[in-house]
PDB file of C-alpha atoms in Angstrom:
ATOM      1  CA  UNK A   1     178.286  89.090   7.572  1.00 84.00           C
ATOM      2  CA  UNK A   2     177.275  85.750   5.907  1.00 94.00           C
ATOM      3  CA  UNK A   3     174.893  83.228   7.782  1.00 95.00           C
ATOM      4  CA  UNK A   4     173.046  80.287   6.286  1.00 97.00           C
ATOM      5  CA  UNK A   5     170.630  78.581   8.608  1.00 98.00           C
ATOM      6  CA  UNK A   6     167.223  77.068   8.852  1.00 98.00           C
ATOM      7  CA  UNK A   7     164.826  79.259  10.815  1.00 98.00           C
ATOM      8  CA  UNK A   8     161.327  79.691  11.918  1.00 98.00           C
ATOM      9  CA  UNK A   9     159.696  83.015  10.611  1.00 98.00           C
ATOM     10  CA  UNK A  10     158.519  85.091  13.354  1.00 98.00           C
ATOM     11  CA  UNK A  11     157.634  88.290  11.746  1.00 97.00           C
ATOM     12  CA  UNK A  12     157.107  89.673   8.480  1.00 97.00           C
ATOM     13  CA  UNK A  13     156.713  93.343   7.622  1.00 94.00           C
ATOM     14  CA  UNK A  14     156.293  95.003   4.115  1.00 90.00           C
ATOM     15  CA  UNK A  15     158.732  97.525   2.943  1.00 89.00           C
ATOM     16  CA  UNK A  16     158.298  99.502  -0.203  1.00 80.00           C
ATOM     17  CA  UNK A  17     156.046  98.107  -2.924  1.00 82.00           C
ATOM     18  CA  UNK A  18     157.679  94.599  -3.364  1.00 89.00           C
ATOM     19  CA  UNK A  19     160.018  94.038  -0.406  1.00 93.00           C
ATOM     20  CA  UNK A  20     159.735  92.517   2.982  1.00 96.00           C
ATOM     21  CA  UNK A  21     161.742  92.752   6.271  1.00 97.00           C
ATOM     22  CA  UNK A  22     161.661  89.368   7.708  1.00 98.00           C
ATOM     23  CA  UNK A  23     162.535  88.393  11.002  1.00 98.00           C
ATOM     24  CA  UNK A  24     163.331  84.662  11.493  1.00 98.00           C
ATOM     25  CA  UNK A  25     164.627  82.575  14.713  1.00 98.00           C
ATOM     26  CA  UNK A  26     167.555  80.574  14.041  1.00 98.00           C
ATOM     27  CA  UNK A  27     168.563  77.914  16.604  1.00 98.00           C
ATOM     28  CA  UNK A  28     172.212  79.064  17.082  1.00 98.00           C
ATOM     29  CA  UNK A  29     172.316  82.634  16.143  1.00 97.00           C
ATOM     30  CA  UNK A  30     168.977  83.936  17.429  1.00 98.00           C
ATOM     31  CA  UNK A  31     166.649  86.179  15.854  1.00 98.00           C
ATOM     32  CA  UNK A  32     168.076  87.376  12.444  1.00 97.00           C
ATOM     33  CA  UNK A  33     166.443  90.217  10.402  1.00 97.00           C
ATOM     34  CA  UNK A  34     166.846  90.737   6.873  1.00 97.00           C
ATOM     35  CA  UNK A  35     165.313  92.117   3.547  1.00 97.00           C
ATOM     36  CA  UNK A  36     163.798  90.121   1.067  1.00 97.00           C
ATOM     37  CA  UNK A  37     163.616  91.473  -2.286  1.00 95.00           C
ATOM     38  CA  UNK A  38     160.379  90.633  -3.958  1.00 93.00           C
ATOM     39  CA  UNK A  39     159.120  89.540  -0.644  1.00 92.00           C
ATOM     40  CA  UNK A  40     155.466  90.664  -1.442  1.00 90.00           C
ATOM     41  CA  UNK A  41     155.396  88.871  -4.690  1.00 93.00           C
ATOM     42  CA  UNK A  42     153.002  85.877  -5.391  1.00 90.00           C
ATOM     43  CA  UNK A  43     156.023  83.463  -5.326  1.00 93.00           C
ATOM     44  CA  UNK A  44     157.391  84.491  -2.002  1.00 95.00           C
ATOM     45  CA  UNK A  45     154.180  85.302   0.029  1.00 94.00           C
ATOM     46  CA  UNK A  46     153.412  81.897   0.995  1.00 95.00           C
ATOM     47  CA  UNK A  47     157.093  81.264   2.050  1.00 97.00           C
ATOM     48  CA  UNK A  48     157.357  84.282   4.330  1.00 97.00           C
ATOM     49  CA  UNK A  49     154.518  83.338   6.548  1.00 97.00           C
ATOM     50  CA  UNK A  50     154.873  83.241  10.330  1.00 97.00           C
ATOM     51  CA  UNK A  51     155.529  79.875  11.828  1.00 98.00           C
ATOM     52  CA  UNK A  52     156.857  78.525   8.185  1.00 98.00           C
ATOM     53  CA  UNK A  53     160.562  76.938   8.567  1.00 98.00           C
ATOM     54  CA  UNK A  54     162.884  78.347   5.881  1.00 98.00           C
ATOM     55  CA  UNK A  55     166.399  77.991   4.904  1.00 98.00           C
ATOM     56  CA  UNK A  56     167.723  81.349   5.014  1.00 97.00           C
ATOM     57  CA  UNK A  57     170.928  83.112   3.784  1.00 98.00           C
ATOM     58  CA  UNK A  58     171.713  86.394   5.048  1.00 97.00           C
ATOM     59  CA  UNK A  59     174.501  88.634   3.640  1.00 96.00           C
ATOM     60  CA  UNK A  60     175.692  92.224   4.467  1.00 94.00           C
ATOM     61  CA  UNK A  61     178.546  94.047   4.106  1.00 90.00           C
ATOM     62  CA  UNK A  62     178.948  95.136   7.829  1.00 83.00           C
ATOM     63  CA  UNK A  63     177.197  94.055  11.081  1.00 74.00           C
ATOM     64  CA  UNK A  64     175.343  97.383  11.280  1.00 81.00           C
ATOM     65  CA  UNK A  65     173.690  96.947   7.609  1.00 89.00           C
ATOM     66  CA  UNK A  66     170.311  95.063   7.406  1.00 95.00           C
ATOM     67  CA  UNK A  67     171.118  91.969   5.653  1.00 96.00           C
ATOM     68  CA  UNK A  68     169.876  90.870   2.358  1.00 97.00           C
ATOM     69  CA  UNK A  69     167.993  87.567   2.829  1.00 97.00           C
ATOM     70  CA  UNK A  70     167.069  84.913   0.402  1.00 97.00           C
ATOM     71  CA  UNK A  71     164.660  82.261   1.715  1.00 97.00           C
ATOM     72  CA  UNK A  72     163.781  78.819   0.503  1.00 97.00           C
ATOM     73  CA  UNK A  73     160.813  76.957   2.011  1.00 98.00           C
ATOM     74  CA  UNK A  74     161.619  73.973   4.293  1.00 98.00           C
ATOM     75  CA  UNK A  75     158.271  73.414   5.889  1.00 98.00           C
ATOM     76  CA  UNK A  76     155.013  75.242   5.283  1.00 97.00           C
ATOM     77  CA  UNK A  77     152.206  75.662   7.927  1.00 97.00           C
ATOM     78  CA  UNK A  78     150.124  77.767   5.417  1.00 96.00           C
ATOM     79  CA  UNK A  79     146.919  75.877   6.079  1.00 95.00           C
ATOM     80  CA  UNK A  80     146.617  76.566   9.546  1.00 95.00           C
ATOM     81  CA  UNK A  81     146.388  80.220   8.867  1.00 94.00           C
ATOM     82  CA  UNK A  82     142.885  79.412   7.805  1.00 93.00           C
ATOM     83  CA  UNK A  83     141.817  78.199  11.090  1.00 93.00           C
ATOM     84  CA  UNK A  84     140.767  80.702  13.448  1.00 93.00           C
ATOM     85  CA  UNK A  85     142.074  79.045  16.490  1.00 94.00           C
ATOM     86  CA  UNK A  86     145.396  77.633  14.982  1.00 95.00           C
ATOM     87  CA  UNK A  87     145.837  81.030  13.254  1.00 96.00           C
ATOM     88  CA  UNK A  88     145.621  82.961  16.555  1.00 96.00           C
ATOM     89  CA  UNK A  89     148.068  80.501  18.301  1.00 97.00           C
ATOM     90  CA  UNK A  90     150.739  80.874  15.527  1.00 97.00           C
ATOM     91  CA  UNK A  91     150.222  84.493  15.528  1.00 96.00           C
ATOM     92  CA  UNK A  92     150.775  84.866  19.272  1.00 97.00           C
ATOM     93  CA  UNK A  93     153.600  82.383  19.650  1.00 98.00           C
ATOM     94  CA  UNK A  94     155.783  83.925  16.804  1.00 98.00           C
ATOM     95  CA  UNK A  95     154.971  87.379  17.642  1.00 97.00           C
ATOM     96  CA  UNK A  96     156.084  86.898  21.431  1.00 97.00           C
ATOM     97  CA  UNK A  97     159.397  85.576  20.043  1.00 97.00           C
ATOM     98  CA  UNK A  98     160.044  88.550  17.540  1.00 97.00           C
ATOM     99  CA  UNK A  99     159.209  91.151  20.199  1.00 96.00           C
ATOM    100  CA  UNK A 100     160.676  89.587  23.304  1.00 96.00           C
ATOM    101  CA  UNK A 101     164.002  88.229  21.834  1.00 97.00           C
ATOM    102  CA  UNK A 102     167.124  90.394  21.364  1.00 95.00           C
ATOM    103  CA  UNK A 103     168.507  90.225  17.799  1.00 95.00           C
ATOM    104  CA  UNK A 104     171.482  87.888  17.309  1.00 95.00           C
ATOM    105  CA  UNK A 105     171.439  86.200  20.595  1.00 97.00           C
ATOM    106  CA  UNK A 106     171.288  82.371  20.764  1.00 98.00           C
ATOM    107  CA  UNK A 107     168.321  81.134  22.509  1.00 98.00           C
ATOM    108  CA  UNK A 108     168.153  77.395  21.487  1.00 98.00           C
ATOM    109  CA  UNK A 109     165.879  76.241  24.279  1.00 98.00           C
ATOM    110  CA  UNK A 110     163.257  78.968  23.015  1.00 98.00           C
ATOM    111  CA  UNK A 111     163.898  78.078  19.556  1.00 98.00           C
ATOM    112  CA  UNK A 112     163.137  74.170  20.377  1.00 98.00           C
ATOM    113  CA  UNK A 113     159.957  75.077  22.398  1.00 98.00           C
ATOM    114  CA  UNK A 114     158.639  77.189  19.593  1.00 98.00           C
ATOM    115  CA  UNK A 115     159.214  74.509  17.125  1.00 98.00           C
ATOM    116  CA  UNK A 116     157.416  71.950  19.528  1.00 97.00           C
ATOM    117  CA  UNK A 117     154.382  74.263  20.087  1.00 97.00           C
ATOM    118  CA  UNK A 118     153.968  74.754  16.205  1.00 97.00           C
ATOM    119  CA  UNK A 119     154.392  71.338  15.788  1.00 97.00           C
ATOM    120  CA  UNK A 120     151.764  70.379  18.372  1.00 96.00           C
ATOM    121  CA  UNK A 121     149.297  72.930  16.771  1.00 96.00           C
ATOM    122  CA  UNK A 122     149.744  71.310  13.473  1.00 95.00           C
ATOM    123  CA  UNK A 123     149.324  67.857  14.579  1.00 94.00           C
ATOM    124  CA  UNK A 124     146.624  68.169  17.386  1.00 85.00           C
ATOM    125  CA  UNK A 125     142.982  67.773  16.395  1.00 71.00           C
ATOM    126  CA  UNK A 126     141.849  70.371  18.981  1.00 83.00           C
ATOM    127  CA  UNK A 127     143.262  73.263  20.922  1.00 92.00           C
ATOM    128  CA  UNK A 128     143.409  71.228  24.063  1.00 87.00           C
ATOM    129  CA  UNK A 129     146.279  69.090  22.465  1.00 88.00           C
ATOM    130  CA  UNK A 130     148.358  72.413  22.292  1.00 96.00           C
ATOM    131  CA  UNK A 131     147.110  74.839  24.673  1.00 96.00           C
ATOM    132  CA  UNK A 132     149.081  73.535  27.680  1.00 96.00           C
ATOM    133  CA  UNK A 133     152.364  73.419  25.575  1.00 96.00           C
ATOM    134  CA  UNK A 134     151.592  77.176  24.930  1.00 97.00           C
ATOM    135  CA  UNK A 135     151.667  77.925  28.641  1.00 98.00           C
ATOM    136  CA  UNK A 136     154.965  76.143  29.150  1.00 97.00           C
ATOM    137  CA  UNK A 137     156.442  77.742  26.231  1.00 98.00           C
ATOM    138  CA  UNK A 138     155.648  80.987  27.918  1.00 98.00           C
ATOM    139  CA  UNK A 139     157.071  80.067  31.321  1.00 98.00           C
ATOM    140  CA  UNK A 140     160.394  78.938  29.482  1.00 98.00           C
ATOM    141  CA  UNK A 141     160.516  82.314  27.640  1.00 98.00           C
ATOM    142  CA  UNK A 142     160.319  84.086  30.855  1.00 98.00           C
ATOM    143  CA  UNK A 143     162.991  81.849  32.365  1.00 98.00           C
ATOM    144  CA  UNK A 144     165.409  82.235  29.507  1.00 98.00           C
ATOM    145  CA  UNK A 145     165.047  86.020  29.605  1.00 97.00           C
ATOM    146  CA  UNK A 146     165.872  86.079  33.157  1.00 97.00           C
ATOM    147  CA  UNK A 147     162.224  86.349  34.771  1.00 97.00           C
ATOM    148  CA  UNK A 148     161.762  82.666  35.829  1.00 97.00           C
ATOM    149  CA  UNK A 149     159.196  81.715  38.387  1.00 98.00           C
ATOM    150  CA  UNK A 150     160.222  79.620  41.378  1.00 97.00           C
ATOM    151  CA  UNK A 151     157.668  76.942  41.302  1.00 97.00           C
ATOM    152  CA  UNK A 152     159.861  74.324  43.157  1.00 95.00           C
ATOM    153  CA  UNK A 153     158.760  75.003  46.884  1.00 96.00           C
ATOM    154  CA  UNK A 154     156.600  77.643  48.849  1.00 97.00           C
ATOM    155  CA  UNK A 155     158.192  80.939  49.502  1.00 96.00           C
ATOM    156  CA  UNK A 156     156.614  81.186  52.957  1.00 93.00           C
ATOM    157  CA  UNK A 157     156.982  77.851  54.452  1.00 93.00           C
ATOM    158  CA  UNK A 158     159.552  76.043  52.443  1.00 94.00           C
ATOM    159  CA  UNK A 159     156.956  73.146  51.633  1.00 92.00           C
ATOM    160  CA  UNK A 160     157.354  71.216  48.212  1.00 93.00           C
ATOM    161  CA  UNK A 161     153.871  69.734  48.527  1.00 92.00           C
ATOM    162  CA  UNK A 162     150.369  71.109  47.900  1.00 94.00           C
ATOM    163  CA  UNK A 163     151.723  74.076  45.873  1.00 97.00           C
ATOM    164  CA  UNK A 164     148.557  75.853  44.780  1.00 97.00           C
ATOM    165  CA  UNK A 165     149.352  79.655  44.085  1.00 98.00           C
ATOM    166  CA  UNK A 166     151.940  82.079  42.807  1.00 98.00           C
ATOM    167  CA  UNK A 167     152.849  85.417  44.426  1.00 98.00           C
ATOM    168  CA  UNK A 168     152.323  87.856  41.861  1.00 98.00           C
ATOM    169  CA  UNK A 169     155.104  89.994  43.206  1.00 97.00           C
ATOM    170  CA  UNK A 170     157.844  87.237  43.619  1.00 97.00           C
ATOM    171  CA  UNK A 171     156.758  84.841  41.198  1.00 98.00           C
ATOM    172  CA  UNK A 172     157.389  82.095  43.905  1.00 98.00           C
ATOM    173  CA  UNK A 173     155.114  79.400  44.636  1.00 98.00           C
ATOM    174  CA  UNK A 174     152.784  79.297  47.643  1.00 98.00           C
ATOM    175  CA  UNK A 175     151.383  76.293  49.341  1.00 97.00           C
ATOM    176  CA  UNK A 176     147.628  75.838  49.956  1.00 96.00           C
ATOM    177  CA  UNK A 177     148.155  75.901  53.830  1.00 96.00           C
ATOM    178  CA  UNK A 178     150.310  79.113  53.591  1.00 97.00           C
ATOM    179  CA  UNK A 179     147.922  80.789  51.305  1.00 97.00           C
ATOM    180  CA  UNK A 180     144.855  80.587  53.633  1.00 96.00           C
ATOM    181  CA  UNK A 181     143.271  83.990  53.873  1.00 96.00           C
ATOM    182  CA  UNK A 182     145.250  85.344  51.069  1.00 95.00           C
ATOM    183  CA  UNK A 183     143.991  83.070  47.967  1.00 96.00           C
ATOM    184  CA  UNK A 184     142.201  86.465  46.358  1.00 96.00           C
ATOM    185  CA  UNK A 185     145.705  88.269  46.300  1.00 97.00           C
ATOM    186  CA  UNK A 186     147.630  85.299  44.729  1.00 98.00           C
ATOM    187  CA  UNK A 187     147.571  83.669  41.295  1.00 98.00           C
ATOM    188  CA  UNK A 188     146.286  79.922  40.961  1.00 98.00           C
ATOM    189  CA  UNK A 189     149.093  77.701  40.242  1.00 98.00           C
ATOM    190  CA  UNK A 190     147.738  74.615  37.859  1.00 97.00           C
ATOM    191  CA  UNK A 191     148.920  71.416  38.971  1.00 95.00           C
ATOM    192  CA  UNK A 192     150.376  70.412  35.468  1.00 95.00           C
ATOM    193  CA  UNK A 193     152.803  72.811  35.583  1.00 96.00           C
ATOM    194  CA  UNK A 194     154.424  71.397  38.817  1.00 93.00           C
ATOM    195  CA  UNK A 195     153.288  67.531  38.853  1.00 87.00           C
ATOM    196  CA  UNK A 196     153.015  67.273  34.912  1.00 85.00           C
ATOM    197  CA  UNK A 197     150.023  64.897  33.683  1.00 85.00           C
ATOM    198  CA  UNK A 198     146.737  66.267  31.647  1.00 85.00           C
ATOM    199  CA  UNK A 199     145.688  69.511  31.912  1.00 92.00           C
ATOM    200  CA  UNK A 200     141.735  70.388  31.868  1.00 94.00           C
ATOM    201  CA  UNK A 201     140.540  73.638  30.583  1.00 96.00           C
ATOM    202  CA  UNK A 202     140.366  75.411  34.001  1.00 96.00           C
ATOM    203  CA  UNK A 203     143.960  74.637  34.623  1.00 97.00           C
ATOM    204  CA  UNK A 204     144.893  75.864  31.152  1.00 97.00           C
ATOM    205  CA  UNK A 205     143.183  79.126  31.513  1.00 97.00           C
ATOM    206  CA  UNK A 206     144.843  79.394  35.148  1.00 98.00           C
ATOM    207  CA  UNK A 207     148.120  78.842  33.416  1.00 98.00           C
ATOM    208  CA  UNK A 208     147.509  81.498  30.771  1.00 98.00           C
ATOM    209  CA  UNK A 209     146.490  83.907  33.549  1.00 98.00           C
ATOM    210  CA  UNK A 210     149.826  83.370  35.310  1.00 98.00           C
ATOM    211  CA  UNK A 211     152.050  83.755  32.307  1.00 98.00           C
ATOM    212  CA  UNK A 212     150.045  86.711  31.170  1.00 97.00           C
ATOM    213  CA  UNK A 213     150.826  88.680  34.583  1.00 97.00           C
ATOM    214  CA  UNK A 214     154.561  88.051  34.253  1.00 98.00           C
ATOM    215  CA  UNK A 215     154.862  88.602  30.580  1.00 97.00           C
ATOM    216  CA  UNK A 216     153.046  91.917  30.710  1.00 96.00           C
ATOM    217  CA  UNK A 217     154.956  93.139  33.858  1.00 96.00           C
ATOM    218  CA  UNK A 218     158.597  91.868  32.971  1.00 96.00           C
ATOM    219  CA  UNK A 219     158.759  91.445  29.087  1.00 95.00           C
ATOM    220  CA  UNK A 220     155.976  92.905  26.925  1.00 94.00           C
ATOM    221  CA  UNK A 221     156.256  96.594  28.420  1.00 88.00           C
ATOM    222  CA  UNK A 222     155.890 100.115  26.589  1.00 80.00           C
ATOM    223  CA  UNK A 223     156.390  99.454  22.598  1.00 71.00           C
ATOM    224  CA  UNK A 224     156.625  95.587  22.828  1.00 78.00           C
ATOM    225  CA  UNK A 225     153.361  95.229  24.400  1.00 84.00           C
ATOM    226  CA  UNK A 226     151.711  95.457  21.079  1.00 87.00           C
ATOM    227  CA  UNK A 227     151.441  91.517  20.481  1.00 90.00           C
ATOM    228  CA  UNK A 228     149.229  91.280  23.529  1.00 93.00           C
ATOM    229  CA  UNK A 229     146.371  92.118  21.366  1.00 93.00           C
ATOM    230  CA  UNK A 230     147.013  89.084  19.541  1.00 93.00           C
ATOM    231  CA  UNK A 231     147.228  87.151  23.021  1.00 96.00           C
ATOM    232  CA  UNK A 232     143.877  88.486  24.038  1.00 95.00           C
ATOM    233  CA  UNK A 233     142.231  87.326  20.882  1.00 95.00           C
ATOM    234  CA  UNK A 234     143.522  83.891  20.989  1.00 96.00           C
ATOM    235  CA  UNK A 235     142.234  83.525  24.607  1.00 97.00           C
ATOM    236  CA  UNK A 236     138.958  85.017  23.763  1.00 96.00           C
ATOM    237  CA  UNK A 237     138.688  82.326  20.834  1.00 95.00           C
ATOM    238  CA  UNK A 238     139.639  79.361  23.216  1.00 96.00           C
ATOM    239  CA  UNK A 239     137.081  80.511  25.764  1.00 95.00           C
ATOM    240  CA  UNK A 240     134.254  80.807  23.040  1.00 93.00           C
ATOM    241  CA  UNK A 241     135.355  77.414  21.494  1.00 90.00           C
ATOM    242  CA  UNK A 242     135.047  75.503  25.044  1.00 89.00           C
ATOM    243  CA  UNK A 243     132.027  77.324  26.277  1.00 80.00           C
TER     244      UNK A 243
END
């Protein structure tokens, strides 16, 4: 096995005294794990940070063997790790990809969406500039993994206008009229997810609540649920920042 590709670092775990096991998301070959000799060294620690873009080269004698990985830095987002909100967003967005995606399966749309979210976090002067993009990234990941929400029309009436809620069971949209009397049992559907446009903080938090429900139920189950703690920390920081 020999692969050379640019990739987004999504997880790093110490291995032994000096090495590190790195998981990185490539566009055409999905998540690729590899062992980096000296990955805990002073020279490599700034390279092997979640959200950094590397040029990786993976080599293994067989497909069952953990590949040896050499990594060169293409783009660093190290400075963002010192900013609590940005760092929380980087941690969650990359951890979600690392845990949810099967190895070596191509998900180019997820790769591009993650790259876009990370770029927005890097470029935006405030969390409002990237929080809506984070919700859309989570929705895309759900769809790419086969758990997409049906937000095109009302599941009860077939209406395509005034969609205001989502059924927590089916993941389908419900119009305001069809939801009368059942609002408390449904999840709010923020308008920016169906009509586009700007998203205020109430809409963003409704979007995060919506995606959390389906990520928790369908993707982040059992052992894969650990990254939800990072998401909870991020949402808490966002709420405190806008309070």
